[in-house]
mmCIF file of C-alpha atoms in Angstrom:
data_model
loop_
_atom_site.group_PDB
_atom_site.id
_atom_site.type_symbol
_atom_site.label_atom_id
_atom_site.label_comp_id
_atom_site.label_asym_id
_atom_site.label_seq_id
_atom_site.Cartn_x
_atom_site.Cartn_y
_atom_site.Cartn_z
ATOM 1 C CA MET A 1 -7.299 -0.162 -5.877
ATOM 2 C CA GLY A 2 -5.423 -1.656 -8.641
ATOM 3 C CA LEU A 3 -3.024 1.180 -8.441
ATOM 4 C CA ALA A 4 -2.474 0.551 -4.808
ATOM 5 C CA LEU A 5 -1.913 -3.089 -5.254
ATOM 6 C CA VAL A 6 1.300 -2.660 -7.261
ATOM 7 C CA PRO A 7 3.331 -0.881 -4.441
ATOM 8 C CA ILE A 8 1.959 -3.373 -1.963
ATOM 9 C CA LEU A 9 3.310 -6.263 -3.935
ATOM 10 C CA ILE A 10 6.651 -4.425 -4.505
ATOM 11 C CA ARG A 11 6.676 -3.912 -0.655
ATOM 12 C CA ILE A 12 6.017 -7.376 0.256
ATOM 13 C CA SER A 13 8.542 -8.709 -2.433
ATOM 14 C CA LEU A 14 11.343 -6.493 -1.053
ATOM 15 C CA ARG A 15 10.572 -7.508 2.458
ATOM 16 C CA THR A 16 10.636 -11.136 1.439
ATOM 17 C CA ARG A 17 14.187 -10.707 -0.021
ATOM 18 C CA ASN A 18 15.488 -8.792 3.061
ATOM 19 C CA ARG A 19 14.855 -11.365 5.750
ATOM 20 C CA GLY A 20 17.955 -10.350 7.486
ATOM 21 C CA ILE A 21 16.137 -7.131 8.870
ATOM 22 C CA ASP A 22 12.829 -9.026 9.427
ATOM 23 C CA SER A 23 10.942 -8.120 12.699
ATOM 24 C CA LEU A 24 7.464 -8.716 14.133
ATOM 25 C CA ALA A 25 6.652 -5.028 13.799
ATOM 26 C CA ALA A 26 7.578 -5.026 10.121
ATOM 27 C CA ASN A 27 5.292 -8.143 9.584
ATOM 28 C CA ILE A 28 2.483 -6.481 11.477
ATOM 29 C CA ALA A 29 3.016 -3.453 9.240
ATOM 30 C CA ASP A 30 2.463 -5.519 6.205
ATOM 31 C CA ALA A 31 -0.547 -7.266 7.578
ATOM 32 C CA PHE A 32 -2.128 -3.777 8.210
ATOM 33 C CA VAL A 33 -1.244 -2.632 4.651
ATOM 34 C CA VAL A 34 -2.991 -5.736 3.223
ATOM 35 C CA LEU A 35 -6.008 -5.206 5.528
ATOM 36 C CA ALA A 36 -6.238 -1.658 4.207
ATOM 37 C CA TRP A 37 -6.212 -2.808 0.576
ATOM 38 C CA LEU A 38 -8.768 -5.525 1.259
ATOM 39 C CA SER A 39 -11.144 -3.245 3.135
ATOM 40 C CA GLY A 40 -10.929 -0.782 0.106
ATOM 41 C CA ALA A 41 -11.553 -3.586 -2.287
ATOM 42 C CA ILE A 42 -14.729 -4.578 -0.384
ATOM 43 C CA LEU A 43 -15.878 -1.043 -0.484
ATOM 44 C CA ILE A 44 -15.299 -0.851 -4.211
ATOM 45 C CA SER A 45 -17.210 -4.146 -4.685
ATOM 46 C CA ILE A 46 -20.221 -2.784 -2.727
ATOM 47 C CA ASN A 47 -20.226 0.437 -4.703
ATOM 48 C CA THR A 48 -20.043 -1.420 -7.965
ATOM 49 C CA TRP A 49 -22.967 -3.560 -6.947
ATOM 50 C CA LYS A 50 -24.916 -0.467 -5.938
ATOM 51 C CA ASN A 51 -24.196 1.423 -9.193
ATOM 52 C CA LYS A 52 -25.192 -1.695 -11.358
ATOM 53 C CA LEU A 53 -28.407 -1.882 -9.391
ATOM 54 C CA ARG A 54 -29.336 1.667 -9.908
ATOM 55 C CA MET A 55 -28.382 1.508 -13.663
ATOM 56 C CA LYS A 56 -31.112 -1.015 -14.186
ATOM 57 C CA TYR A 57 -33.744 1.551 -13.314
ATOM 58 C CA LEU A 58 -32.401 4.640 -15.197
ATOM 59 C CA ASP A 59 -35.282 4.633 -17.561
ATOM 60 C CA ALA A 60 -37.856 4.129 -14.726
ATOM 61 C CA PRO A 61 -40.268 7.019 -13.835
ATOM 62 C CA LYS A 62 -38.650 9.079 -11.017
ATOM 63 C CA ASP A 63 -41.750 8.996 -8.828
ATOM 64 C CA THR A 64 -41.464 5.156 -8.581
ATOM 65 C CA LEU A 65 -37.834 5.213 -7.362
ATOM 66 C CA TYR A 66 -36.373 5.916 -3.916
ATOM 67 C CA TYR A 67 -32.560 6.326 -3.713
ATOM 68 C CA GLY A 68 -32.386 5.330 -7.374
ATOM 69 C CA VAL A 69 -34.250 2.035 -7.082
ATOM 70 C CA PRO A 70 -37.795 0.723 -6.604
ATOM 71 C CA GLU A 71 -38.944 1.498 -2.892
ATOM 72 C CA ASP A 72 -39.124 -2.243 -2.166
ATOM 73 C CA LEU A 73 -35.380 -2.526 -2.847
ATOM 74 C CA SER A 74 -34.276 0.784 -1.278
ATOM 75 C CA GLY A 75 -34.065 -0.633 2.251
ATOM 76 C CA HIS A 76 -31.675 -3.371 1.414
ATOM 77 C CA LEU A 77 -29.603 -0.857 -0.754
ATOM 78 C CA LEU A 78 -29.331 1.727 2.064
ATOM 79 C CA TYR A 79 -28.539 -1.072 4.625
ATOM 80 C CA VAL A 80 -25.596 -2.202 2.491
ATOM 81 C CA SER A 81 -24.511 1.400 1.944
ATOM 82 C CA TRP A 82 -24.469 1.947 5.704
ATOM 83 C CA ILE A 83 -22.229 -1.215 6.281
ATOM 84 C CA SER A 84 -19.909 -0.038 3.549
ATOM 85 C CA LEU A 85 -19.080 3.007 5.630
ATOM 86 C CA PHE A 86 -17.313 0.937 8.220
ATOM 87 C CA PHE A 87 -14.922 -0.414 5.487
ATOM 88 C CA ILE A 88 -13.901 3.262 4.647
ATOM 89 C CA TYR A 89 -12.519 3.780 8.159
ATOM 90 C CA ILE A 90 -11.269 0.279 8.660
ATOM 91 C CA SER A 91 -9.143 0.724 5.532
ATOM 92 C CA LEU A 92 -7.903 4.335 6.616
ATOM 93 C CA TRP A 93 -7.022 3.245 10.187
ATOM 94 C CA ALA A 94 -5.393 0.072 9.056
ATOM 95 C CA ALA A 95 -3.003 2.306 6.939
ATOM 96 C CA LYS A 96 -2.390 4.440 10.035
ATOM 97 C CA ALA A 97 -1.704 1.334 12.178
ATOM 98 C CA ALA A 98 0.700 0.139 9.283
ATOM 99 C CA PHE A 99 2.644 3.545 9.842
ATOM 100 C CA LEU A 100 2.816 3.027 13.470
ATOM 101 C CA ALA A 101 4.161 -0.508 13.175
ATOM 102 C CA PHE A 102 6.609 0.623 10.582
ATOM 103 C CA TYR A 103 7.940 3.381 12.858
ATOM 104 C CA TYR A 104 8.137 1.006 15.737
ATOM 105 C CA SER A 105 10.378 -1.337 13.573
ATOM 106 C CA ILE A 106 12.648 1.637 12.965
ATOM 107 C CA PHE A 107 12.576 3.774 16.327
ATOM 108 C CA SER A 108 11.909 1.234 18.941
ATOM 109 C CA LEU A 109 15.642 0.988 19.733
ATOM 110 C CA GLN A 110 15.982 4.825 19.929
ATOM 111 C CA GLY A 111 15.298 4.960 23.696
ATOM 112 C CA ARG A 112 12.432 5.262 26.237
ATOM 113 C CA GLN A 113 11.159 8.496 24.858
ATOM 114 C CA ALA A 114 10.630 7.033 21.414
ATOM 115 C CA ARG A 115 8.846 4.037 22.859
ATOM 116 C CA ILE A 116 6.450 6.301 25.010
ATOM 117 C CA ALA A 117 5.727 8.397 21.858
ATOM 118 C CA LEU A 118 4.916 5.247 19.804
ATOM 119 C CA ALA A 119 2.727 3.895 22.661
ATOM 120 C CA ALA A 120 0.865 7.199 23.056
ATOM 121 C CA GLY A 121 0.418 7.557 19.390
ATOM 122 C CA SER A 122 -0.920 4.049 19.153
ATOM 123 C CA ILE A 123 -3.420 4.675 22.037
ATOM 124 C CA PHE A 124 -4.673 7.841 20.345
ATOM 125 C CA THR A 125 -5.076 6.139 16.985
ATOM 126 C CA ALA A 126 -7.039 3.194 18.550
ATOM 127 C CA ALA A 127 -9.335 5.808 20.430
ATOM 128 C CA THR A 128 -10.006 7.708 17.195
ATOM 129 C CA PHE A 129 -10.747 4.506 15.320
ATOM 130 C CA LEU A 130 -13.281 3.455 18.004
ATOM 131 C CA GLU A 131 -14.753 7.174 17.766
ATOM 132 C CA HIS A 132 -15.459 6.654 14.075
ATOM 133 C CA MET A 133 -16.908 3.254 14.617
ATOM 134 C CA PHE A 134 -19.365 4.519 17.193
ATOM 135 C CA LEU A 135 -19.907 7.613 15.129
ATOM 136 C CA ILE A 136 -21.195 5.510 12.099
ATOM 137 C CA ALA A 137 -23.056 3.050 14.259
ATOM 138 C CA PHE A 138 -24.824 5.466 16.788
ATOM 139 C CA TRP A 139 -25.065 8.943 15.212
ATOM 140 C CA CYS A 140 -28.497 8.136 14.296
ATOM 141 C CA SER A 141 -31.179 6.957 16.576
ATOM 142 C CA PRO A 142 -32.607 4.586 16.283
ATOM 143 C CA VAL A 143 -29.742 2.756 14.268
ATOM 144 C CA SER A 144 -32.394 1.621 11.647
ATOM 145 C CA SER A 145 -33.059 5.257 10.616
ATOM 146 C CA ASN A 146 -29.875 4.883 8.498
ATOM 147 C CA TRP A 147 -31.761 2.649 5.995
ATOM 148 C CA SER A 148 -35.431 2.657 7.164
ATOM 149 C CA PRO A 149 -36.477 5.844 9.035
ATOM 150 C CA PRO A 150 -39.612 5.872 11.084
ATOM 151 C CA PRO A 151 -42.803 7.111 9.332
ATOM 152 C CA GLY A 152 -42.710 10.844 8.612
ATOM 153 C CA GLU A 153 -38.883 11.166 9.328
ATOM 154 C CA HIS A 154 -35.977 11.544 6.897
ATOM 155 C CA LEU A 155 -33.044 9.239 6.305
ATOM 156 C CA CYS A 156 -30.143 9.853 8.750
ATOM 157 C CA SER A 157 -26.506 9.216 8.199
ATOM 158 C CA ALA A 158 -23.266 10.208 9.998
ATOM 159 C CA VAL A 159 -21.633 10.976 6.548
ATOM 160 C CA HIS A 160 -24.370 13.268 5.461
ATOM 161 C CA SER A 161 -24.364 15.439 8.536
ATOM 162 C CA MET A 162 -21.747 18.187 8.490
ATOM 163 C CA SER A 163 -21.478 18.164 12.337
ATOM 164 C CA SER A 164 -20.526 14.487 12.072
ATOM 165 C CA VAL A 165 -18.284 15.008 9.027
ATOM 166 C CA THR A 166 -16.380 17.896 10.722
ATOM 167 C CA LEU A 167 -15.817 15.915 13.829
ATOM 168 C CA SER A 168 -14.693 13.022 11.708
ATOM 169 C CA THR A 169 -12.457 14.943 9.534
ATOM 170 C CA PHE A 170 -10.588 16.798 12.191
ATOM 171 C CA THR A 171 -10.029 13.851 14.430
ATOM 172 C CA ASN A 172 -8.817 12.119 11.260
ATOM 173 C CA ILE A 173 -6.239 14.853 10.648
ATOM 174 C CA ALA A 174 -5.350 14.970 14.338
ATOM 175 C CA THR A 175 -4.474 11.320 14.193
ATOM 176 C CA ASP A 176 -2.337 11.865 11.044
ATOM 177 C CA LEU A 177 -0.450 14.705 12.781
ATOM 178 C CA VAL A 178 0.088 12.691 15.884
ATOM 179 C CA ILE A 179 1.540 9.741 13.810
ATOM 180 C CA LEU A 180 3.529 12.228 11.728
ATOM 181 C CA SER A 181 5.089 13.823 14.803
ATOM 182 C CA ILE A 182 6.654 10.511 16.019
ATOM 183 C CA PRO A 183 9.351 10.099 13.468
ATOM 184 C CA ILE A 184 9.950 13.867 13.025
ATOM 185 C CA SER A 185 10.426 14.453 16.697
ATOM 186 C CA THR A 186 12.749 11.428 17.002
ATOM 187 C CA LEU A 187 14.870 12.324 14.060
ATOM 188 C CA LEU A 188 15.152 16.178 15.030
ATOM 189 C CA SER A 189 16.433 15.110 18.552
ATOM 190 C CA THR A 190 19.664 14.046 16.764
ATOM 191 C CA ARG A 191 22.212 15.955 14.742
ATOM 192 C CA LEU A 192 21.148 15.620 11.127
ATOM 193 C CA GLY A 193 23.206 15.899 7.903
ATOM 194 C CA LYS A 194 21.941 16.660 4.573
ATOM 195 C CA THR A 195 20.775 13.158 3.888
ATOM 196 C CA GLU A 196 18.994 12.850 7.124
ATOM 197 C CA ARG A 197 17.245 16.268 6.508
ATOM 198 C CA ALA A 198 15.980 14.963 3.282
ATOM 199 C CA GLY A 199 14.662 11.816 5.144
ATOM 200 C CA VAL A 200 12.617 14.101 7.418
ATOM 201 C CA ALA A 201 11.160 15.795 4.542
ATOM 202 C CA PHE A 202 10.328 12.518 2.886
ATOM 203 C CA ILE A 203 8.615 11.251 6.126
ATOM 204 C CA PHE A 204 6.679 14.496 6.152
ATOM 205 C CA LEU A 205 5.618 14.125 2.531
ATOM 206 C CA MET A 206 4.275 10.584 3.251
ATOM 207 C CA GLY A 207 2.137 11.715 6.165
ATOM 208 C CA SER A 208 0.924 14.846 4.479
ATOM 209 C CA VAL A 209 -0.662 12.954 1.476
ATOM 210 C CA SER A 210 -3.544 11.504 3.522
ATOM 211 C CA ILE A 211 -4.102 14.804 5.207
ATOM 212 C CA ILE A 212 -4.563 16.699 1.994
ATOM 213 C CA ALA A 213 -6.901 14.015 0.722
ATOM 214 C CA ALA A 214 -9.055 14.318 4.009
ATOM 215 C CA LEU A 215 -9.212 17.959 3.554
ATOM 216 C CA ILE A 216 -10.309 17.801 -0.202
ATOM 217 C CA ARG A 217 -13.059 15.238 0.786
ATOM 218 C CA PHE A 218 -14.262 17.532 3.562
ATOM 219 C CA ILE A 219 -14.329 20.597 1.316
ATOM 220 C CA THR A 220 -16.132 18.709 -1.417
ATOM 221 C CA LEU A 221 -18.809 17.450 0.985
ATOM 222 C CA LYS A 222 -19.167 21.090 2.419
ATOM 223 C CA LEU A 223 -19.792 22.441 -1.182
ATOM 224 C CA VAL A 224 -22.449 19.872 -2.044
ATOM 225 C CA GLN A 225 -24.099 19.534 1.412
ATOM 226 C CA SER A 226 -27.423 21.035 0.109
ATOM 227 C CA THR A 227 -27.726 18.382 -2.612
ATOM 228 C CA PRO A 228 -30.054 15.477 -2.044
ATOM 229 C CA ARG A 229 -28.445 12.541 -0.392
ATOM 230 C CA ALA A 230 -28.814 10.095 -3.276
ATOM 231 C CA SER A 231 -27.053 12.528 -5.522
ATOM 232 C CA ILE A 232 -23.885 12.960 -3.514
ATOM 233 C CA THR A 233 -23.311 9.404 -2.364
ATOM 234 C CA HIS A 234 -21.047 8.796 -5.403
ATOM 235 C CA THR A 235 -19.016 11.973 -4.489
ATOM 236 C CA ILE A 236 -18.524 10.736 -0.944
ATOM 237 C CA ASP A 237 -17.477 7.257 -2.139
ATOM 238 C CA VAL A 238 -14.950 8.676 -4.780
ATOM 239 C CA TRP A 239 -13.154 10.898 -2.284
ATOM 240 C CA ALA A 240 -13.130 8.207 0.256
ATOM 241 C CA LEU A 241 -11.440 5.941 -2.175
ATOM 242 C CA VAL A 242 -8.911 8.687 -3.108
ATOM 243 C CA GLU A 243 -8.095 8.969 0.629
ATOM 244 C CA ILE A 244 -7.691 5.277 0.999
ATOM 245 C CA VAL A 245 -5.420 4.890 -2.029
ATOM 246 C CA SER A 246 -3.277 7.923 -1.059
ATOM 247 C CA SER A 247 -2.830 6.482 2.461
ATOM 248 C CA ILE A 248 -1.749 3.099 1.064
ATOM 249 C CA LEU A 249 0.582 4.770 -1.336
ATOM 250 C CA ALA A 250 2.055 6.727 1.459
ATOM 251 C CA ILE A 251 2.980 3.864 3.472
ATOM 252 C CA CYS A 252 4.545 1.967 0.518
ATOM 253 C CA LEU A 253 6.605 4.922 -0.509
ATOM 254 C CA PRO A 254 9.808 3.793 1.151
ATOM 255 C CA SER A 255 9.571 0.402 -0.533
ATOM 256 C CA LEU A 256 8.995 2.073 -3.930
ATOM 257 C CA ARG A 257 12.184 4.269 -3.250
ATOM 258 C CA THR A 258 14.120 1.192 -2.478
ATOM 259 C CA PHE A 259 12.745 -0.657 -5.627
ATOM 260 C CA VAL A 260 13.902 2.265 -7.788
ATOM 261 C CA ARG A 261 17.424 2.065 -6.197
ATOM 262 C CA ARG A 262 17.506 -1.663 -6.836
ATOM 263 C CA HIS A 263 16.555 -1.273 -10.400
ATOM 264 C CA ARG A 264 19.132 1.394 -10.995
ATOM 265 C CA HIS A 265 21.903 -0.782 -9.542
ATOM 266 C CA THR A 266 20.752 -3.793 -11.544
ATOM 267 C CA SER A 267 20.784 -1.754 -14.702
ATOM 268 C CA GLY A 268 24.186 -0.509 -14.089
ATOM 269 C CA THR A 269 25.414 -4.133 -13.548
ATOM 270 C CA HIS A 270 23.967 -5.287 -16.948
ATOM 271 C CA ARG A 271 25.638 -2.320 -18.697
ATOM 272 C CA LEU A 272 29.067 -3.683 -17.451
ATOM 273 C CA GLY A 273 28.373 -7.052 -19.105
ATOM 274 C CA SER A 274 30.841 -6.375 -21.933
ATOM 275 C CA ARG A 275 33.811 -6.041 -19.579
ATOM 276 C CA PRO A 276 36.074 -8.937 -18.485
ATOM 277 C CA SER A 277 34.374 -11.520 -16.261
ATOM 278 C CA SER A 278 36.372 -10.602 -13.267
ATOM 279 C CA GLY A 279 35.504 -7.001 -13.483
ATOM 280 C CA THR A 280 31.836 -7.842 -14.085
ATOM 281 C CA ALA A 281 31.722 -10.041 -10.998
ATOM 282 C CA SER A 282 33.403 -7.357 -8.826
ATOM 283 C CA ALA A 283 30.929 -4.799 -10.194
ATOM 284 C CA SER A 284 28.033 -7.201 -9.468
ATOM 285 C CA ARG A 285 29.178 -7.744 -5.895
ATOM 286 C CA SER A 286 29.442 -4.059 -5.343
ATOM 287 C CA SER A 287 26.034 -3.323 -6.893
ATOM 288 C CA ASP A 288 24.412 -6.079 -4.717
ATOM 289 C CA GLU A 289 26.250 -4.632 -1.583
ATOM 290 C CA ALA A 290 25.054 -1.138 -2.476
ATOM 291 C CA VAL A 291 21.394 -2.400 -2.883
ATOM 292 C CA LYS A 292 21.599 -4.148 0.387
ATOM 293 C CA ASN A 293 22.910 -1.108 2.223
ATOM 294 C CA SER A 294 20.271 0.857 0.575
ATOM 295 C CA ASP A 295 17.523 -1.422 1.694
ATOM 296 C CA ILE A 296 18.904 -1.460 5.244
ATOM 297 C CA GLU A 297 19.275 2.343 5.344
ATOM 298 C CA GLU A 298 15.679 2.665 4.144
ATOM 299 C CA ILE A 299 13.827 0.205 6.323
ATOM 300 C CA GLY A 300 15.935 -0.121 9.509
ATOM 301 C CA TYR A 301 18.755 2.251 9.801
ATOM 302 C CA SER A 302 18.303 2.896 13.523
ATOM 303 C CA GLU A 303 18.761 -0.885 14.256
ATOM 304 C CA ARG A 304 21.942 -0.869 12.369
ATOM 305 C CA ALA A 305 23.257 2.241 14.172
ATOM 306 C CA ASP A 306 22.483 0.790 17.703
ATOM 307 C CA GLY A 307 23.787 -2.500 16.730
#
């Protein structure tokens, strides 16, 4: 998650400097990005605690352990593991919500059709989020069988059932495709030049990152589904984190692109330092204006066009 924190800080820093194109939707997008990171950080903290607890008993006789710890500790460990599942999907769907808010800040002025698409996408995303919350909470009955199954029965978990995982994966991907279709359909309805076509490809790249990560996680779980639950938990956690980080990086890609442009313009200005002061000042003003225009083009070009 440290990798994902860097682009978040860059994003917030750039947004702070560009107050002229500030909006409620953009602020909400930032809040969802932070929520996605915090939920991922909580997930990592829980997994770190679980791994440290298991490491204490690496040398203990296997027949005295259950889920890698003494049986009297296993119930608490499994309960915390079940709670951690909620943070996986809170983080993933917070990133999706950040995309929707980001698109709203750009496309809300593009007309009624764009607003309807945004509303429909938001409703569908909220519905699939609730589906995942209910899936984790109520896939197993009674709920306590997630950490303390009735006598004679096995542990149950939504993330260890391929039926549940399949449903989760494909609704996850469907949500990404719905969100991805919003900017593409809006941009393709207008006449596009070379730069705009590159923008469409860039947006598609942003959305496809999390889709690829979700598919890899599904394939990995499919390959190891016959492995005992305790042995594949780490695999589930790792690929969940890969998907979370890739989603956060995807929503922050526009800010990273703007940051690179800003850095290039700043470097160009410094190289002109040996020229006369009037020329340097003129170059500096031109550079600042270019960066400003670049930022506006990247974050809110539709507002500028309609204004």
